[in-house]
Amino acid sequence: MSPRPNPALPLATPAGVEVLTRILTQGPIPRVEIARRAGLSQAAVTKAVAPLIEAGFVTDQPVTARSGEVVEAQLGIGRPVSPLTVIRNSVSVIGLKVTPTALIGVTTDFSAGIITARQQPLPDHSVETVLQRLTDLASELIGTLGDDSGPLIGIGVAVSGDVDAEHGVVRDSPFMGWRDVGVGELLTEKLGVPVVVTNDVRALTVSEHWFGVGVNADSFAVVTIGSGVGCGLYINGEVVSGAHGVSGELGHLPLAPGELVCTCGRRGCVETVASSDAILNRTRETTGRPDLDLSGAIELAHGGDENAREAFDRAGEVIGSALAAMVNLVGPELVVIAGEGVADYDLYEQRMREAFAAHAFGAAGDCRLMLRSHTFNDWARGAAATVIRSYVRGEQPFQR
Amino acid sequence: MSPRPNPALPLATPAGVEVLTRILTQGPIPRVEIARRAGLSQAAVTKAVAPLIEAGFVTDQPVTARSGEVVEAQLGIGRPVSPLTVIRNSVSVIGLKVTPTALIGVTTDFSAGIITARQQPLPDHSVETVLQRLTDLASELIGTLGDDSGPLIGIGVAVSGDVDAEHGVVRDSPFMGWRDVGVGELLTEKLGVPVVVTNDVRALTVSEHWFGVGVNADSFAVVTIGSGVGCGLYINGEVVSGAHGVSGELGHLPLAPGELVCTCGRRGCVETVASSDAILNRTRETTGRPDLDLSGAIELAHGGDENAREAFDRAGEVIGSALAAMVNLVGPELVVIAGEGVADYDLYEQRMREAFAAHAFGAAGDCRLMLRSHTFNDWARGAAATVIRSYVRGEQPFQR
């Protein structure tokens, strides 16, 4: 058994934060390798690691892959390298994803590994209803934390739209129909636990950066396609947050025809053509079947219906142009395409790739495109990853 | 007199680079302030500074504002704070800007302060002609370096388009009609001096970041409007370079009508409507006056000619949409609008602001817009600033 730590991290210096971050995201990793990658002396690494081991957050003993628990015997021969690993169950985290129709919640360990997942349908998406249900779901998840779980350090809430993470306020979420909702303060009050509120796509990007495909990429973009179109950017060593909290609004680039009005009220946004609602509405219009639902539209398109295919073609074309616009501006190494829309990727991939090739400028088009199917649990995990990052860095609400 | 340094910088550690960068960009600055801003101990700062003073790159004595020379007596009373300053004339740098019709060259000191500026018209813009004239201009500028100039550390060359800075190759410059031109190698051979080749807008961004309006901004964009439309981005502590060397290609976002073909061969690029050539061609078309030149078109528009005004309106609208697309994606704190086009800013400002307001998403639109009139000398200075940055960081071709 590892010692049960106090949730206060013994990190006194920027070097300490750097060291723990590397153990978390790149571990198991030997001290010498941390020193090399971080540009620190080995003495500095050893000095930062000692209190983390002492407090039970990190170990240099072999651990089981699954639970992160330290195992008894050390295998192998010769001088042991003793790579460092986080003790996964030294802390627990809760991540919640808010959608207009359901809440998704997970509990995770220190490495954002999902332990439990729960879903809760919403009768409506008024602020009152959602906050009550969020409180219920969080309480339910807290109840699942057993003796082998670490102490709960905080709860992350991921919402689409313009989120002021510093103050925990959802400033403008067209999907939810919310404006200036102080989710952070309200939930902290009800639950007595630190709460981090974040834009959902940015949360997914943090999660990919710390615990996913982005670990080894110098720069990447996560583009989510589904009920909305979003984009998280990781550039120059950090997830891009925007000076005023807004960034990655790929769904609101004015690349669609100007006569189309978006749910956000603006004209010609990518989402007016590329969101799943836009595709559905277009198919209803052109087929003259107002009764269709999205899976019906997908079925029609798969069956070769020209009208249904055209709606997906239009979406693919605008998504491809938006991807080109993004790579022309920031030139990422890797673009991860994700979101519910990935399930129907075959319906728009060709037009998307054509439009991308037509508008990507020079070597910007050489970025790798990778498809990744995210479940709703992954979105909730993103919220948990954001809590872990804030906790390690000593940011709001974890100031040291 | 300051000692004449050997151009080899005594920088052994990342902390040393950080310290010299702060002295260069934020000096005069006391040691204690460098330590605070860089998160270093005062001892580490003092240790990094000592060899820089010893070698004659930095001083803690008062200096004259103009030449950076150390003055004799120390004024004032009480314990002196002894802020650190670079000795400006400890090194010399040459910056060259290439345009299709002329070359612009400057010599600068260590702080990218312009000492001499020269311009050279081009009879044509073939690779052969331009490289010969670049060599001549560089030689002429080397000839201007007097006894009070520091040793020449390198030459920077700024070219528009897709530039592979690592290998000194202009991969694709539509304006110049160049593809895969090894400017760096060819010039290094002829001049025997390290040569840095860079995208021109990125060079301007480096210059604004180290020595201009960007010194105190957490994030900013430089948008240049003129014969092309470009954009340099500074995000998360660094100028964005793009994984494959391409970024900031605001002029090639597909925001204009798809029937318009760009000089780059793609359709619907911003530049098809917003470049000065596009504005001129449109005005010639609508006024039926193929003889007009750009100043004639500007004059007509200022005189209230509806056809000429419409060309500027179209440009303003697309530029505003492009600005909105950029801030929606990266959310900078500050947007600096620059370039030759700034001279006619009154002709498109209103439509630009309207389009920007219509498409900027939420708080992304709260960024500051600042107008800055850059001369061609400033572009050449950007090339020099890029050399200084590579030199301080020990990057290509200054590996330590």
PDB file of N, CA and C in Angstrom, chain B residues 77-121:
ATOM      1  N   ILE B  77      22.070  60.072  -6.510  1.00  0.00           N
ATOM      2  CA  ILE B  77      22.637  59.788  -5.205  1.00  0.00           C
ATOM      3  C   ILE B  77      22.086  58.489  -4.666  1.00  0.00           C
ATOM      4  N   GLY B  78      22.596  58.065  -3.534  1.00  0.00           N
ATOM      5  CA  GLY B  78      22.123  56.836  -2.894  1.00  0.00           C
ATOM      6  C   GLY B  78      22.714  55.628  -3.572  1.00  0.00           C
ATOM      7  N   ARG B  79      22.289  54.469  -3.117  1.00  0.00           N
ATOM      8  CA  ARG B  79      22.809  53.224  -3.651  1.00  0.00           C
ATOM      9  C   ARG B  79      22.300  53.050  -5.081  1.00  0.00           C
ATOM     10  N   PRO B  80      23.187  52.845  -6.046  1.00  0.00           N
ATOM     11  CA  PRO B  80      22.730  52.723  -7.423  1.00  0.00           C
ATOM     12  C   PRO B  80      22.050  51.364  -7.661  1.00  0.00           C
ATOM     13  N   VAL B  81      21.005  51.383  -8.503  1.00  0.00           N
ATOM     14  CA  VAL B  81      20.303  50.136  -8.813  1.00  0.00           C
ATOM     15  C   VAL B  81      21.064  49.346  -9.874  1.00  0.00           C
ATOM     16  N   SER B  82      21.895  50.038 -10.653  1.00  0.00           N
ATOM     17  CA  SER B  82      22.702  49.411 -11.698  1.00  0.00           C
ATOM     18  C   SER B  82      21.898  48.511 -12.616  1.00  0.00           C
ATOM     19  N   PRO B  83      20.888  49.055 -13.292  1.00  0.00           N
ATOM     20  CA  PRO B  83      20.147  48.208 -14.224  1.00  0.00           C
ATOM     21  C   PRO B  83      21.046  47.767 -15.372  1.00  0.00           C
ATOM     22  N   LEU B  84      20.711  46.650 -15.942  1.00  0.00           N
ATOM     23  CA  LEU B  84      21.521  46.070 -17.012  1.00  0.00           C
ATOM     24  C   LEU B  84      21.009  46.518 -18.378  1.00  0.00           C
ATOM     25  N   THR B  85      21.930  46.810 -19.259  1.00  0.00           N
ATOM     26  CA  THR B  85      21.602  47.210 -20.630  1.00  0.00           C
ATOM     27  C   THR B  85      22.535  46.460 -21.572  1.00  0.00           C
ATOM     28  N   VAL B  86      22.072  46.175 -22.772  1.00  0.00           N
ATOM     29  CA  VAL B  86      23.024  45.644 -23.744  1.00  0.00           C
ATOM     30  C   VAL B  86      23.874  46.791 -24.261  1.00  0.00           C
ATOM     31  N   ILE B  87      25.099  46.468 -24.617  1.00  0.00           N
ATOM     32  CA  ILE B  87      25.947  47.445 -25.295  1.00  0.00           C
ATOM     33  C   ILE B  87      25.604  47.331 -26.768  1.00  0.00           C
ATOM     34  N   ARG B  88      24.893  48.339 -27.237  1.00  0.00           N
ATOM     35  CA  ARG B  88      24.278  48.235 -28.559  1.00  0.00           C
ATOM     36  C   ARG B  88      25.274  47.988 -29.663  1.00  0.00           C
ATOM     37  N   ASN B  89      26.398  48.686 -29.597  1.00  0.00           N
ATOM     38  CA  ASN B  89      27.349  48.537 -30.701  1.00  0.00           C
ATOM     39  C   ASN B  89      28.335  47.386 -30.467  1.00  0.00           C
ATOM     40  N   SER B  90      27.940  46.431 -29.621  1.00  0.00           N
ATOM     41  CA  SER B  90      28.815  45.258 -29.443  1.00  0.00           C
ATOM     42  C   SER B  90      28.742  44.328 -30.644  1.00  0.00           C
ATOM     43  N   VAL B  91      27.652  44.389 -31.399  1.00  0.00           N
ATOM     44  CA  VAL B  91      27.565  43.611 -32.644  1.00  0.00           C
ATOM     45  C   VAL B  91      26.845  44.452 -33.708  1.00  0.00           C
ATOM     46  N   SER B  92      27.018  44.068 -34.955  1.00  0.00           N
ATOM     47  CA  SER B  92      26.253  44.666 -36.054  1.00  0.00           C
ATOM     48  C   SER B  92      25.468  43.566 -36.767  1.00  0.00           C
ATOM     49  N   VAL B  93      24.374  43.972 -37.377  1.00  0.00           N
ATOM     50  CA  VAL B  93      23.507  43.025 -38.081  1.00  0.00           C
ATOM     51  C   VAL B  93      23.039  43.689 -39.370  1.00  0.00           C
ATOM     52  N   ILE B  94      22.836  42.889 -40.405  1.00  0.00           N
ATOM     53  CA  ILE B  94      22.260  43.411 -41.642  1.00  0.00           C
ATOM     54  C   ILE B  94      20.926  42.717 -41.887  1.00  0.00           C
ATOM     55  N   GLY B  95      19.923  43.504 -42.233  1.00  0.00           N
ATOM     56  CA  GLY B  95      18.602  42.957 -42.565  1.00  0.00           C
ATOM     57  C   GLY B  95      18.229  43.371 -43.976  1.00  0.00           C
ATOM     58  N   LEU B  96      17.740  42.421 -44.761  1.00  0.00           N
ATOM     59  CA  LEU B  96      17.362  42.695 -46.147  1.00  0.00           C
ATOM     60  C   LEU B  96      15.920  42.245 -46.380  1.00  0.00           C
ATOM     61  N   LYS B  97      15.148  43.093 -47.046  1.00  0.00           N
ATOM     62  CA  LYS B  97      13.778  42.719 -47.404  1.00  0.00           C
ATOM     63  C   LYS B  97      13.700  42.651 -48.931  1.00  0.00           C
ATOM     64  N   VAL B  98      13.175  41.550 -49.423  1.00  0.00           N
ATOM     65  CA  VAL B  98      13.072  41.345 -50.867  1.00  0.00           C
ATOM     66  C   VAL B  98      11.640  41.613 -51.314  1.00  0.00           C
ATOM     67  N   THR B  99      11.442  42.491 -52.296  1.00  0.00           N
ATOM     68  CA  THR B  99      10.136  42.656 -52.926  1.00  0.00           C
ATOM     69  C   THR B  99      10.342  42.459 -54.430  1.00  0.00           C
ATOM     70  N   PRO B 100       9.281  42.289 -55.195  1.00  0.00           N
ATOM     71  CA  PRO B 100       9.467  42.040 -56.624  1.00  0.00           C
ATOM     72  C   PRO B 100      10.100  43.225 -57.369  1.00  0.00           C
ATOM     73  N   THR B 101       9.987  44.431 -56.809  1.00  0.00           N
ATOM     74  CA  THR B 101      10.482  45.601 -57.538  1.00  0.00           C
ATOM     75  C   THR B 101      11.701  46.264 -56.902  1.00  0.00           C
ATOM     76  N   ALA B 102      12.009  45.929 -55.666  1.00  0.00           N
ATOM     77  CA  ALA B 102      13.153  46.577 -55.011  1.00  0.00           C
ATOM     78  C   ALA B 102      13.651  45.752 -53.836  1.00  0.00           C
ATOM     79  N   LEU B 103      14.907  45.998 -53.480  1.00  0.00           N
ATOM     80  CA  LEU B 103      15.475  45.429 -52.260  1.00  0.00           C
ATOM     81  C   LEU B 103      15.656  46.571 -51.262  1.00  0.00           C
ATOM     82  N   ILE B 104      15.387  46.262 -50.004  1.00  0.00           N
ATOM     83  CA  ILE B 104      15.592  47.253 -48.959  1.00  0.00           C
ATOM     84  C   ILE B 104      16.554  46.633 -47.956  1.00  0.00           C
ATOM     85  N   GLY B 105      17.569  47.397 -47.546  1.00  0.00           N
ATOM     86  CA  GLY B 105      18.557  46.867 -46.620  1.00  0.00           C
ATOM     87  C   GLY B 105      18.858  47.835 -45.501  1.00  0.00           C
ATOM     88  N   VAL B 106      19.091  47.302 -44.309  1.00  0.00           N
ATOM     89  CA  VAL B 106      19.494  48.147 -43.182  1.00  0.00           C
ATOM     90  C   VAL B 106      20.650  47.486 -42.437  1.00  0.00           C
ATOM     91  N   THR B 107      21.452  48.316 -41.781  1.00  0.00           N
ATOM     92  CA  THR B 107      22.350  47.783 -40.763  1.00  0.00           C
ATOM     93  C   THR B 107      21.765  48.204 -39.421  1.00  0.00           C
ATOM     94  N   THR B 108      21.859  47.315 -38.454  1.00  0.00           N
ATOM     95  CA  THR B 108      21.344  47.647 -37.121  1.00  0.00           C
ATOM     96  C   THR B 108      22.383  47.286 -36.063  1.00  0.00           C
ATOM     97  N   ASP B 109      22.102  47.788 -34.861  1.00  0.00           N
ATOM     98  CA  ASP B 109      22.912  47.404 -33.714  1.00  0.00           C
ATOM     99  C   ASP B 109      22.267  46.196 -33.025  1.00  0.00           C
ATOM    100  N   PHE B 110      22.771  45.861 -31.842  1.00  0.00           N
ATOM    101  CA  PHE B 110      22.317  44.667 -31.123  1.00  0.00           C
ATOM    102  C   PHE B 110      20.842  44.756 -30.722  1.00  0.00           C
ATOM    103  N   SER B 111      20.311  45.991 -30.594  1.00  0.00           N
ATOM    104  CA  SER B 111      18.906  46.169 -30.226  1.00  0.00           C
ATOM    105  C   SER B 111      18.019  46.374 -31.443  1.00  0.00           C
ATOM    106  N   ALA B 112      18.516  46.023 -32.611  1.00  0.00           N
ATOM    107  CA  ALA B 112      17.776  46.194 -33.861  1.00  0.00           C
ATOM    108  C   ALA B 112      17.486  47.652 -34.172  1.00  0.00           C
ATOM    109  N   GLY B 113      18.268  48.540 -33.592  1.00  0.00           N
ATOM    110  CA  GLY B 113      18.158  49.966 -33.938  1.00  0.00           C
ATOM    111  C   GLY B 113      18.820  50.203 -35.292  1.00  0.00           C
ATOM    112  N   ILE B 114      18.088  50.844 -36.215  1.00  0.00           N
ATOM    113  CA  ILE B 114      18.609  51.035 -37.574  1.00  0.00           C
ATOM    114  C   ILE B 114      19.722  52.085 -37.584  1.00  0.00           C
ATOM    115  N   ILE B 115      20.870  51.742 -38.174  1.00  0.00           N
ATOM    116  CA  ILE B 115      21.988  52.677 -38.300  1.00  0.00           C
ATOM    117  C   ILE B 115      21.991  53.264 -39.720  1.00  0.00           C
ATOM    118  N   THR B 116      21.936  52.393 -40.713  1.00  0.00           N
ATOM    119  CA  THR B 116      21.963  52.833 -42.110  1.00  0.00           C
ATOM    120  C   THR B 116      20.839  52.116 -42.853  1.00  0.00           C
ATOM    121  N   ALA B 117      20.259  52.779 -43.843  1.00  0.00           N
ATOM    122  CA  ALA B 117      19.246  52.144 -44.687  1.00  0.00           C
ATOM    123  C   ALA B 117      19.546  52.434 -46.152  1.00  0.00           C
ATOM    124  N   ARG B 118      19.353  51.449 -46.993  1.00  0.00           N
ATOM    125  CA  ARG B 118      19.593  51.607 -48.430  1.00  0.00           C
ATOM    126  C   ARG B 118      18.462  50.929 -49.199  1.00  0.00           C
ATOM    127  N   GLN B 119      18.182  51.450 -50.372  1.00  0.00           N
ATOM    128  CA  GLN B 119      17.169  50.835 -51.218  1.00  0.00           C
ATOM    129  C   GLN B 119      17.767  50.605 -52.589  1.00  0.00           C
ATOM    130  N   GLN B 120      17.358  49.542 -53.251  1.00  0.00           N
ATOM    131  CA  GLN B 120      17.922  49.215 -54.555  1.00  0.00           C
ATOM    132  C   GLN B 120      16.800  48.710 -55.459  1.00  0.00           C
ATOM    133  N   PRO B 121      16.473  49.450 -56.524  1.00  0.00           N
ATOM    134  CA  PRO B 121      15.411  48.980 -57.434  1.00  0.00           C
ATOM    135  C   PRO B 121      15.870  47.724 -58.176  1.00  0.00           C
TER     136      PRO B 121
END
